[in-house]
Amino acid sequence: MPIPSIIAIDGPAASGKSTLGRRLADSLSYLFFDTGVMYRAVTWGALQRGLQIKDETEVTNLAETAQIDIRPASKEDGRACDVLLDGVDITWETRRPDVEANVSPVSAYRGVRQALASQQRRIGLRGKVVMVGRDIGTVVLPEADLKIYLDASAEERARRRYAEILQRGGQADYGQILAGVRSRDEIDSTRAFSPLRAAGDAIVLDSDKLNADEVFSKVEALCR
Ligand code: CDP
């Protein structure tokens, strides 16, 4: 069996998708594409411009016109890649709590999804790609050769996100993070357009029971 060329990894917030995706892409020498950063970039742009997040028309207009660029990391400060919005490096801005709190409502707008998913699909169809998100196996690249759905309990995911923030030297409250994770899960999985769910032909892995190395080994074995 040839090594799959288009690999889709979906799952809820902080389930370990990016860690797995980055490692897999490195080992196969594929492009790693984390689609969440595009939704975060639009959300940051909307907040920065003072738009009302509830204003679907304005937010969609921004998603349709903004130039989002994702480039190889230009700095060794822990970033996986550079995220630019209209030429401005906003990589760390996209991780801000106010972006985190507003990204799911922004991502629920149909026009926002259409604008971003068409760019993601164009890049994904070139192949040799590991694309990570919520709807990659179901909507963006339903023809993917391998689909993984990575799950974990909300408590475990909140614990990981908490540790990640502390490791970066930030401050965090576990209870708030857990509430944020649950709220995003709820919005992401109940929205009308491309909700978070496993594709029928996805392989579901539970990372509560598997550590990062075990998840990686399983998925690498599925590829080779
Ligand atoms: O890293 P984490 O799992 O916390 O979030 P992310 O992957 O950066 O995604 C942030 C938000 O963008 C999610 O909560 C979704 O609302 C949205 N998103 C989406 O709707 N579709 C995608 N393909 C990727 C992200």
PDB file of C-alpha atoms and ligand atoms in Angstrom:
ATOM      1  CA  MET A   1       0.000   0.000   0.000  1.00  0.00           C
ATOM      2  CA  PRO A   2       1.443   3.426  -0.916  1.00  0.00           C
ATOM      3  CA  ILE A   3       1.991   5.942   1.889  1.00  0.00           C
ATOM      4  CA  PRO A   4      -1.166   8.106   2.111  1.00  0.00           C
ATOM      5  CA  SER A   5      -0.611  11.468   0.457  1.00  0.00           C
ATOM      6  CA  ILE A   6      -3.471  13.455   1.993  1.00  0.00           C
ATOM      7  CA  ILE A   7      -3.774  12.927   5.753  1.00  0.00           C
ATOM      8  CA  ALA A   8      -6.619  14.540   7.722  1.00  0.00           C
ATOM      9  CA  ILE A   9      -6.542  14.846  11.508  1.00  0.00           C
ATOM     10  CA  ASP A  10      -9.639  16.168  13.267  1.00  0.00           C
ATOM     11  CA  GLY A  11     -10.731  16.395  16.874  1.00  0.00           C
ATOM     12  CA  PRO A  12     -11.783  18.728  19.687  1.00  0.00           C
ATOM     13  CA  ALA A  13      -9.719  21.499  21.308  1.00  0.00           C
ATOM     14  CA  ALA A  14      -6.349  20.457  22.741  1.00  0.00           C
ATOM     15  CA  SER A  15      -6.744  16.774  21.881  1.00  0.00           C
ATOM     16  CA  GLY A  16      -3.137  16.627  20.664  1.00  0.00           C
ATOM     17  CA  LYS A  17      -3.865  17.074  16.940  1.00  0.00           C
ATOM     18  CA  SER A  18      -1.128  19.620  16.336  1.00  0.00           C
ATOM     19  CA  THR A  19       1.543  17.634  18.207  1.00  0.00           C
ATOM     20  CA  LEU A  20       0.659  14.509  16.247  1.00  0.00           C
ATOM     21  CA  GLY A  21       0.284  16.333  12.937  1.00  0.00           C
ATOM     22  CA  ARG A  22       3.581  18.178  13.188  1.00  0.00           C
ATOM     23  CA  ARG A  23       5.483  15.033  14.103  1.00  0.00           C
ATOM     24  CA  LEU A  24       3.881  12.995  11.365  1.00  0.00           C
ATOM     25  CA  ALA A  25       4.526  15.673   8.744  1.00  0.00           C
ATOM     26  CA  ASP A  26       8.186  15.871   9.815  1.00  0.00           C
ATOM     27  CA  SER A  27       8.638  12.105   9.633  1.00  0.00           C
ATOM     28  CA  LEU A  28       7.087  11.911   6.145  1.00  0.00           C
ATOM     29  CA  SER A  29       8.612  15.214   4.933  1.00  0.00           C
ATOM     30  CA  TYR A  30       5.073  16.515   4.256  1.00  0.00           C
ATOM     31  CA  LEU A  31       3.590  19.969   4.691  1.00  0.00           C
ATOM     32  CA  PHE A  32       1.959  20.478   8.095  1.00  0.00           C
ATOM     33  CA  PHE A  33      -1.118  22.693   7.920  1.00  0.00           C
ATOM     34  CA  ASP A  34      -2.985  23.647  11.106  1.00  0.00           C
ATOM     35  CA  THR A  35      -6.250  25.157   9.843  1.00  0.00           C
ATOM     36  CA  GLY A  36      -7.209  26.465  13.309  1.00  0.00           C
ATOM     37  CA  VAL A  37      -4.710  29.315  12.907  1.00  0.00           C
ATOM     38  CA  MET A  38      -6.759  30.713  10.004  1.00  0.00           C
ATOM     39  CA  TYR A  39      -9.927  30.939  12.147  1.00  0.00           C
ATOM     40  CA  ARG A  40      -7.844  32.454  14.925  1.00  0.00           C
ATOM     41  CA  ALA A  41      -6.354  35.028  12.496  1.00  0.00           C
ATOM     42  CA  VAL A  42      -9.814  36.181  11.343  1.00  0.00           C
ATOM     43  CA  THR A  43     -10.967  36.403  14.981  1.00  0.00           C
ATOM     44  CA  TRP A  44      -7.931  38.461  15.959  1.00  0.00           C
ATOM     45  CA  GLY A  45      -8.492  40.737  12.947  1.00  0.00           C
ATOM     46  CA  ALA A  46     -12.147  41.257  13.894  1.00  0.00           C
ATOM     47  CA  LEU A  47     -11.260  42.166  17.496  1.00  0.00           C
ATOM     48  CA  GLN A  48      -8.420  44.404  16.356  1.00  0.00           C
ATOM     49  CA  ARG A  49     -10.718  46.350  14.012  1.00  0.00           C
ATOM     50  CA  GLY A  50     -13.342  46.667  16.753  1.00  0.00           C
ATOM     51  CA  LEU A  51     -15.945  44.670  14.811  1.00  0.00           C
ATOM     52  CA  GLN A  52     -18.886  43.200  16.694  1.00  0.00           C
ATOM     53  CA  ILE A  53     -18.316  39.442  16.726  1.00  0.00           C
ATOM     54  CA  LYS A  54     -22.121  39.085  16.427  1.00  0.00           C
ATOM     55  CA  ASP A  55     -22.061  40.984  13.130  1.00  0.00           C
ATOM     56  CA  GLU A  56     -21.922  38.085  10.699  1.00  0.00           C
ATOM     57  CA  THR A  57     -21.788  40.286   7.589  1.00  0.00           C
ATOM     58  CA  GLU A  58     -18.792  42.330   8.773  1.00  0.00           C
ATOM     59  CA  VAL A  59     -16.889  39.308  10.094  1.00  0.00           C
ATOM     60  CA  THR A  60     -17.554  37.339   6.894  1.00  0.00           C
ATOM     61  CA  ASN A  61     -16.449  40.298   4.801  1.00  0.00           C
ATOM     62  CA  LEU A  62     -13.181  40.343   6.735  1.00  0.00           C
ATOM     63  CA  ALA A  63     -12.647  36.585   6.182  1.00  0.00           C
ATOM     64  CA  GLU A  64     -13.253  37.049   2.460  1.00  0.00           C
ATOM     65  CA  THR A  65     -10.876  39.972   2.021  1.00  0.00           C
ATOM     66  CA  ALA A  66      -8.083  39.474   4.569  1.00  0.00           C
ATOM     67  CA  GLN A  67      -4.798  38.067   3.348  1.00  0.00           C
ATOM     68  CA  ILE A  68      -3.820  35.231   5.695  1.00  0.00           C
ATOM     69  CA  ASP A  69      -0.343  33.791   5.152  1.00  0.00           C
ATOM     70  CA  ILE A  70       1.113  30.801   6.941  1.00  0.00           C
ATOM     71  CA  ARG A  71       4.858  30.497   6.487  1.00  0.00           C
ATOM     72  CA  PRO A  72       7.718  28.419   7.919  1.00  0.00           C
ATOM     73  CA  ALA A  73       8.729  29.668  11.384  1.00  0.00           C
ATOM     74  CA  SER A  74      11.063  32.663  11.117  1.00  0.00           C
ATOM     75  CA  LYS A  75      11.928  32.651  14.851  1.00  0.00           C
ATOM     76  CA  GLU A  76      12.879  29.948  17.309  1.00  0.00           C
ATOM     77  CA  ASP A  77      10.454  31.022  20.035  1.00  0.00           C
ATOM     78  CA  GLY A  78       8.362  27.858  20.152  1.00  0.00           C
ATOM     79  CA  ARG A  79       6.120  28.737  17.196  1.00  0.00           C
ATOM     80  CA  ALA A  80       5.218  26.001  14.690  1.00  0.00           C
ATOM     81  CA  CYS A  81       4.897  28.531  11.858  1.00  0.00           C
ATOM     82  CA  ASP A  82       4.476  32.252  11.224  1.00  0.00           C
ATOM     83  CA  VAL A  83       0.900  33.525  10.942  1.00  0.00           C
ATOM     84  CA  LEU A  84       0.534  36.811   9.055  1.00  0.00           C
ATOM     85  CA  LEU A  85      -2.587  38.886   8.590  1.00  0.00           C
ATOM     86  CA  ASP A  86      -2.244  41.469   5.815  1.00  0.00           C
ATOM     87  CA  GLY A  87       1.532  41.222   6.164  1.00  0.00           C
ATOM     88  CA  VAL A  88       1.670  41.642   9.967  1.00  0.00           C
ATOM     89  CA  ASP A  89       3.119  38.836  12.113  1.00  0.00           C
ATOM     90  CA  ILE A  90       0.317  37.914  14.553  1.00  0.00           C
ATOM     91  CA  THR A  91       1.561  34.422  15.484  1.00  0.00           C
ATOM     92  CA  TRP A  92       1.379  34.835  19.269  1.00  0.00           C
ATOM     93  CA  GLU A  93      -1.566  37.242  19.144  1.00  0.00           C
ATOM     94  CA  THR A  94      -3.725  34.365  17.857  1.00  0.00           C
ATOM     95  CA  ARG A  95      -3.207  32.566  21.191  1.00  0.00           C
ATOM     96  CA  ARG A  96      -4.612  35.410  23.301  1.00  0.00           C
ATOM     97  CA  PRO A  97      -7.510  34.541  25.655  1.00  0.00           C
ATOM     98  CA  ASP A  98      -9.848  37.013  23.909  1.00  0.00           C
ATOM     99  CA  VAL A  99      -9.186  35.255  20.593  1.00  0.00           C
ATOM    100  CA  GLU A 100      -9.747  31.874  22.253  1.00  0.00           C
ATOM    101  CA  ALA A 101     -13.056  33.097  23.703  1.00  0.00           C
ATOM    102  CA  ASN A 102     -14.377  34.385  20.368  1.00  0.00           C
ATOM    103  CA  VAL A 103     -12.987  31.965  17.791  1.00  0.00           C
ATOM    104  CA  SER A 104     -15.813  29.420  17.953  1.00  0.00           C
ATOM    105  CA  PRO A 105     -18.626  31.921  17.248  1.00  0.00           C
ATOM    106  CA  VAL A 106     -16.577  33.308  14.319  1.00  0.00           C
ATOM    107  CA  SER A 107     -15.938  29.769  13.020  1.00  0.00           C
ATOM    108  CA  ALA A 108     -19.650  28.991  13.050  1.00  0.00           C
ATOM    109  CA  TYR A 109     -20.421  31.536  10.265  1.00  0.00           C
ATOM    110  CA  ARG A 110     -21.072  29.855   6.959  1.00  0.00           C
ATOM    111  CA  GLY A 111     -19.353  32.562   4.876  1.00  0.00           C
ATOM    112  CA  VAL A 112     -16.243  32.492   7.065  1.00  0.00           C
ATOM    113  CA  ARG A 113     -16.024  28.718   6.660  1.00  0.00           C
ATOM    114  CA  GLN A 114     -16.522  28.904   2.895  1.00  0.00           C
ATOM    115  CA  ALA A 115     -13.807  31.538   2.485  1.00  0.00           C
ATOM    116  CA  LEU A 116     -11.232  29.648   4.561  1.00  0.00           C
ATOM    117  CA  ALA A 117     -12.118  26.078   3.563  1.00  0.00           C
ATOM    118  CA  SER A 118     -11.690  26.823  -0.154  1.00  0.00           C
ATOM    119  CA  GLN A 119      -8.129  28.059   0.498  1.00  0.00           C
ATOM    120  CA  GLN A 120      -7.429  24.995   2.664  1.00  0.00           C
ATOM    121  CA  ARG A 121      -8.797  22.619   0.039  1.00  0.00           C
ATOM    122  CA  ARG A 122      -6.662  24.152  -2.722  1.00  0.00           C
ATOM    123  CA  ILE A 123      -3.522  23.587  -0.661  1.00  0.00           C
ATOM    124  CA  GLY A 124      -4.570  20.114   0.516  1.00  0.00           C
ATOM    125  CA  LEU A 125      -5.235  18.812  -2.972  1.00  0.00           C
ATOM    126  CA  ARG A 126      -1.564  19.312  -3.850  1.00  0.00           C
ATOM    127  CA  GLY A 127      -0.926  16.247  -1.636  1.00  0.00           C
ATOM    128  CA  LYS A 128       1.936  15.314   0.682  1.00  0.00           C
ATOM    129  CA  VAL A 129       0.098  17.154   3.400  1.00  0.00           C
ATOM    130  CA  VAL A 130      -1.021  16.587   6.987  1.00  0.00           C
ATOM    131  CA  MET A 131      -3.989  18.893   7.569  1.00  0.00           C
ATOM    132  CA  VAL A 132      -5.372  19.400  11.061  1.00  0.00           C
ATOM    133  CA  GLY A 133      -8.736  20.864  12.113  1.00  0.00           C
ATOM    134  CA  ARG A 134     -12.388  20.069  12.860  1.00  0.00           C
ATOM    135  CA  ASP A 135     -13.878  19.360   9.432  1.00  0.00           C
ATOM    136  CA  ILE A 136     -10.955  18.228   7.292  1.00  0.00           C
ATOM    137  CA  GLY A 137     -12.056  14.611   6.850  1.00  0.00           C
ATOM    138  CA  THR A 138     -15.738  15.510   6.516  1.00  0.00           C
ATOM    139  CA  VAL A 139     -15.829  18.705   4.427  1.00  0.00           C
ATOM    140  CA  VAL A 140     -12.460  20.184   3.398  1.00  0.00           C
ATOM    141  CA  LEU A 141     -10.812  17.011   2.069  1.00  0.00           C
ATOM    142  CA  PRO A 142     -13.360  14.168   2.148  1.00  0.00           C
ATOM    143  CA  GLU A 143     -11.154  12.287  -0.328  1.00  0.00           C
ATOM    144  CA  ALA A 144      -8.228  12.174   2.167  1.00  0.00           C
ATOM    145  CA  ASP A 145      -6.299   8.885   2.023  1.00  0.00           C
ATOM    146  CA  LEU A 146      -6.094   8.575   5.804  1.00  0.00           C
ATOM    147  CA  LYS A 147      -8.429  10.169   8.351  1.00  0.00           C
ATOM    148  CA  ILE A 148      -7.708  10.253  12.053  1.00  0.00           C
ATOM    149  CA  TYR A 149     -10.110  11.542  14.711  1.00  0.00           C
ATOM    150  CA  LEU A 150      -8.219  12.248  17.915  1.00  0.00           C
ATOM    151  CA  ASP A 151     -10.345  12.447  21.042  1.00  0.00           C
ATOM    152  CA  ALA A 152      -9.760  12.843  24.818  1.00  0.00           C
ATOM    153  CA  SER A 153     -11.833  13.838  27.847  1.00  0.00           C
ATOM    154  CA  ALA A 154     -12.377  17.561  28.452  1.00  0.00           C
ATOM    155  CA  GLU A 155     -10.493  17.322  31.782  1.00  0.00           C
ATOM    156  CA  GLU A 156      -7.413  15.784  30.187  1.00  0.00           C
ATOM    157  CA  ARG A 157      -7.442  18.318  27.357  1.00  0.00           C
ATOM    158  CA  ALA A 158      -7.785  21.233  29.791  1.00  0.00           C
ATOM    159  CA  ARG A 159      -4.903  19.844  31.834  1.00  0.00           C
ATOM    160  CA  ARG A 160      -2.692  19.757  28.739  1.00  0.00           C
ATOM    161  CA  ARG A 161      -3.615  23.288  27.664  1.00  0.00           C
ATOM    162  CA  TYR A 162      -2.948  24.509  31.219  1.00  0.00           C
ATOM    163  CA  ALA A 163       0.514  22.877  31.260  1.00  0.00           C
ATOM    164  CA  GLU A 164       1.265  24.332  27.815  1.00  0.00           C
ATOM    165  CA  ILE A 165       0.503  27.902  28.965  1.00  0.00           C
ATOM    166  CA  LEU A 166       2.598  27.529  32.131  1.00  0.00           C
ATOM    167  CA  GLN A 167       5.466  26.098  30.107  1.00  0.00           C
ATOM    168  CA  ARG A 168       5.411  29.223  27.907  1.00  0.00           C
ATOM    169  CA  GLY A 169       5.764  31.306  31.067  1.00  0.00           C
ATOM    170  CA  GLY A 170       2.126  32.442  31.101  1.00  0.00           C
ATOM    171  CA  GLN A 171      -0.471  32.352  33.853  1.00  0.00           C
ATOM    172  CA  ALA A 172      -3.661  30.343  33.764  1.00  0.00           C
ATOM    173  CA  ASP A 173      -6.570  29.091  35.803  1.00  0.00           C
ATOM    174  CA  TYR A 174      -7.423  25.418  35.268  1.00  0.00           C
ATOM    175  CA  GLY A 175     -11.144  25.905  35.960  1.00  0.00           C
ATOM    176  CA  GLN A 176     -11.388  28.698  33.399  1.00  0.00           C
ATOM    177  CA  ILE A 177      -9.525  26.664  30.804  1.00  0.00           C
ATOM    178  CA  LEU A 178     -11.828  23.687  31.345  1.00  0.00           C
ATOM    179  CA  ALA A 179     -14.890  25.917  30.987  1.00  0.00           C
ATOM    180  CA  GLY A 180     -13.432  27.420  27.789  1.00  0.00           C
ATOM    181  CA  VAL A 181     -12.678  24.006  26.301  1.00  0.00           C
ATOM    182  CA  ARG A 182     -16.225  22.807  27.079  1.00  0.00           C
ATOM    183  CA  SER A 183     -17.795  25.915  25.628  1.00  0.00           C
ATOM    184  CA  ARG A 184     -15.793  25.652  22.381  1.00  0.00           C
ATOM    185  CA  ASP A 185     -16.604  21.926  22.108  1.00  0.00           C
ATOM    186  CA  GLU A 186     -20.292  22.718  22.455  1.00  0.00           C
ATOM    187  CA  ILE A 187     -20.302  25.454  19.807  1.00  0.00           C
ATOM    188  CA  ASP A 188     -18.000  23.537  17.427  1.00  0.00           C
ATOM    189  CA  SER A 189     -20.016  20.324  17.553  1.00  0.00           C
ATOM    190  CA  THR A 190     -23.523  21.817  17.364  1.00  0.00           C
ATOM    191  CA  ARG A 191     -23.041  24.472  14.662  1.00  0.00           C
ATOM    192  CA  ALA A 192     -25.079  24.107  11.472  1.00  0.00           C
ATOM    193  CA  PHE A 193     -22.189  24.200   8.994  1.00  0.00           C
ATOM    194  CA  SER A 194     -19.465  21.550   9.098  1.00  0.00           C
ATOM    195  CA  PRO A 195     -19.741  20.679  12.795  1.00  0.00           C
ATOM    196  CA  LEU A 196     -16.972  18.832  14.580  1.00  0.00           C
ATOM    197  CA  ARG A 197     -17.506  15.096  14.123  1.00  0.00           C
ATOM    198  CA  ALA A 198     -15.587  12.034  13.039  1.00  0.00           C
ATOM    199  CA  ALA A 199     -15.946  11.088   9.357  1.00  0.00           C
ATOM    200  CA  GLY A 200     -17.558   7.680   8.857  1.00  0.00           C
ATOM    201  CA  ASP A 201     -14.259   6.306   7.551  1.00  0.00           C
ATOM    202  CA  ALA A 202     -12.018   7.940  10.195  1.00  0.00           C
ATOM    203  CA  ILE A 203      -9.918   5.944  12.641  1.00  0.00           C
ATOM    204  CA  VAL A 204     -10.836   7.154  16.128  1.00  0.00           C
ATOM    205  CA  LEU A 205      -8.068   7.276  18.749  1.00  0.00           C
ATOM    206  CA  ASP A 206      -8.592   8.140  22.405  1.00  0.00           C
ATOM    207  CA  SER A 207      -5.550  10.003  23.714  1.00  0.00           C
ATOM    208  CA  ASP A 208      -6.715   9.644  27.356  1.00  0.00           C
ATOM    209  CA  LYS A 209      -5.464   6.109  27.082  1.00  0.00           C
ATOM    210  CA  LEU A 210      -2.455   6.741  24.840  1.00  0.00           C
ATOM    211  CA  ASN A 211       0.426   9.140  25.402  1.00  0.00           C
ATOM    212  CA  ALA A 212       1.811  11.304  22.571  1.00  0.00           C
ATOM    213  CA  ASP A 213       4.456   8.714  21.595  1.00  0.00           C
ATOM    214  CA  GLU A 214       1.890   5.924  21.461  1.00  0.00           C
ATOM    215  CA  VAL A 215      -0.504   7.966  19.343  1.00  0.00           C
ATOM    216  CA  PHE A 216       2.314   8.846  16.959  1.00  0.00           C
ATOM    217  CA  SER A 217       3.502   5.204  16.680  1.00  0.00           C
ATOM    218  CA  LYS A 218      -0.002   3.988  15.927  1.00  0.00           C
ATOM    219  CA  VAL A 219      -0.604   6.563  13.217  1.00  0.00           C
ATOM    220  CA  GLU A 220       2.857   6.145  11.697  1.00  0.00           C
ATOM    221  CA  ALA A 221       2.254   2.388  11.506  1.00  0.00           C
ATOM    222  CA  LEU A 222      -1.020   3.097   9.674  1.00  0.00           C
ATOM    223  CA  CYS A 223       0.906   5.193   7.126  1.00  0.00           C
ATOM    224  CA  ARG A 224       3.772   2.834   6.329  1.00  0.00           C
TER     225      ARG A 224
HETATM  226  O1  CDP B   1      -5.573  24.217  19.290  1.00  0.00           O
HETATM  227  P1  CDP B   1      -7.039  24.151  19.587  1.00  0.00           P
HETATM  228  O2  CDP B   1      -7.581  22.777  19.347  1.00  0.00           O
HETATM  229  O3  CDP B   1      -7.400  24.722  20.918  1.00  0.00           O
HETATM  230  O4  CDP B   1      -7.786  25.109  18.595  1.00  0.00           O
HETATM  231  P2  CDP B   1      -7.547  25.338  17.048  1.00  0.00           P
HETATM  232  O5  CDP B   1      -7.344  24.037  16.348  1.00  0.00           O
HETATM  233  O6  CDP B   1      -6.516  26.387  16.870  1.00  0.00           O
HETATM  234  O7  CDP B   1      -8.962  25.897  16.582  1.00  0.00           O
HETATM  235  C1  CDP B   1      -9.525  27.055  17.143  1.00  0.00           C
HETATM  236  C2  CDP B   1     -11.000  27.114  16.767  1.00  0.00           C
HETATM  237  O8  CDP B   1     -11.124  27.273  15.353  1.00  0.00           O
HETATM  238  C3  CDP B   1     -11.829  25.877  17.094  1.00  0.00           C
HETATM  239  O9  CDP B   1     -12.352  25.882  18.406  1.00  0.00           O
HETATM  240  C4  CDP B   1     -12.932  25.928  16.043  1.00  0.00           C
HETATM  241  O10 CDP B   1     -13.978  26.786  16.457  1.00  0.00           O
HETATM  242  C5  CDP B   1     -12.252  26.582  14.857  1.00  0.00           C
HETATM  243  N1  CDP B   1     -11.843  25.637  13.793  1.00  0.00           N
HETATM  244  C6  CDP B   1     -12.810  25.190  12.921  1.00  0.00           C
HETATM  245  O11 CDP B   1     -13.978  25.523  13.062  1.00  0.00           O
HETATM  246  N2  CDP B   1     -12.467  24.404  11.861  1.00  0.00           N
HETATM  247  C7  CDP B   1     -11.198  24.018  11.677  1.00  0.00           C
HETATM  248  N3  CDP B   1     -10.898  23.255  10.615  1.00  0.00           N
HETATM  249  C8  CDP B   1     -10.198  24.423  12.584  1.00  0.00           C
HETATM  250  C9  CDP B   1     -10.549  25.230  13.654  1.00  0.00           C
END
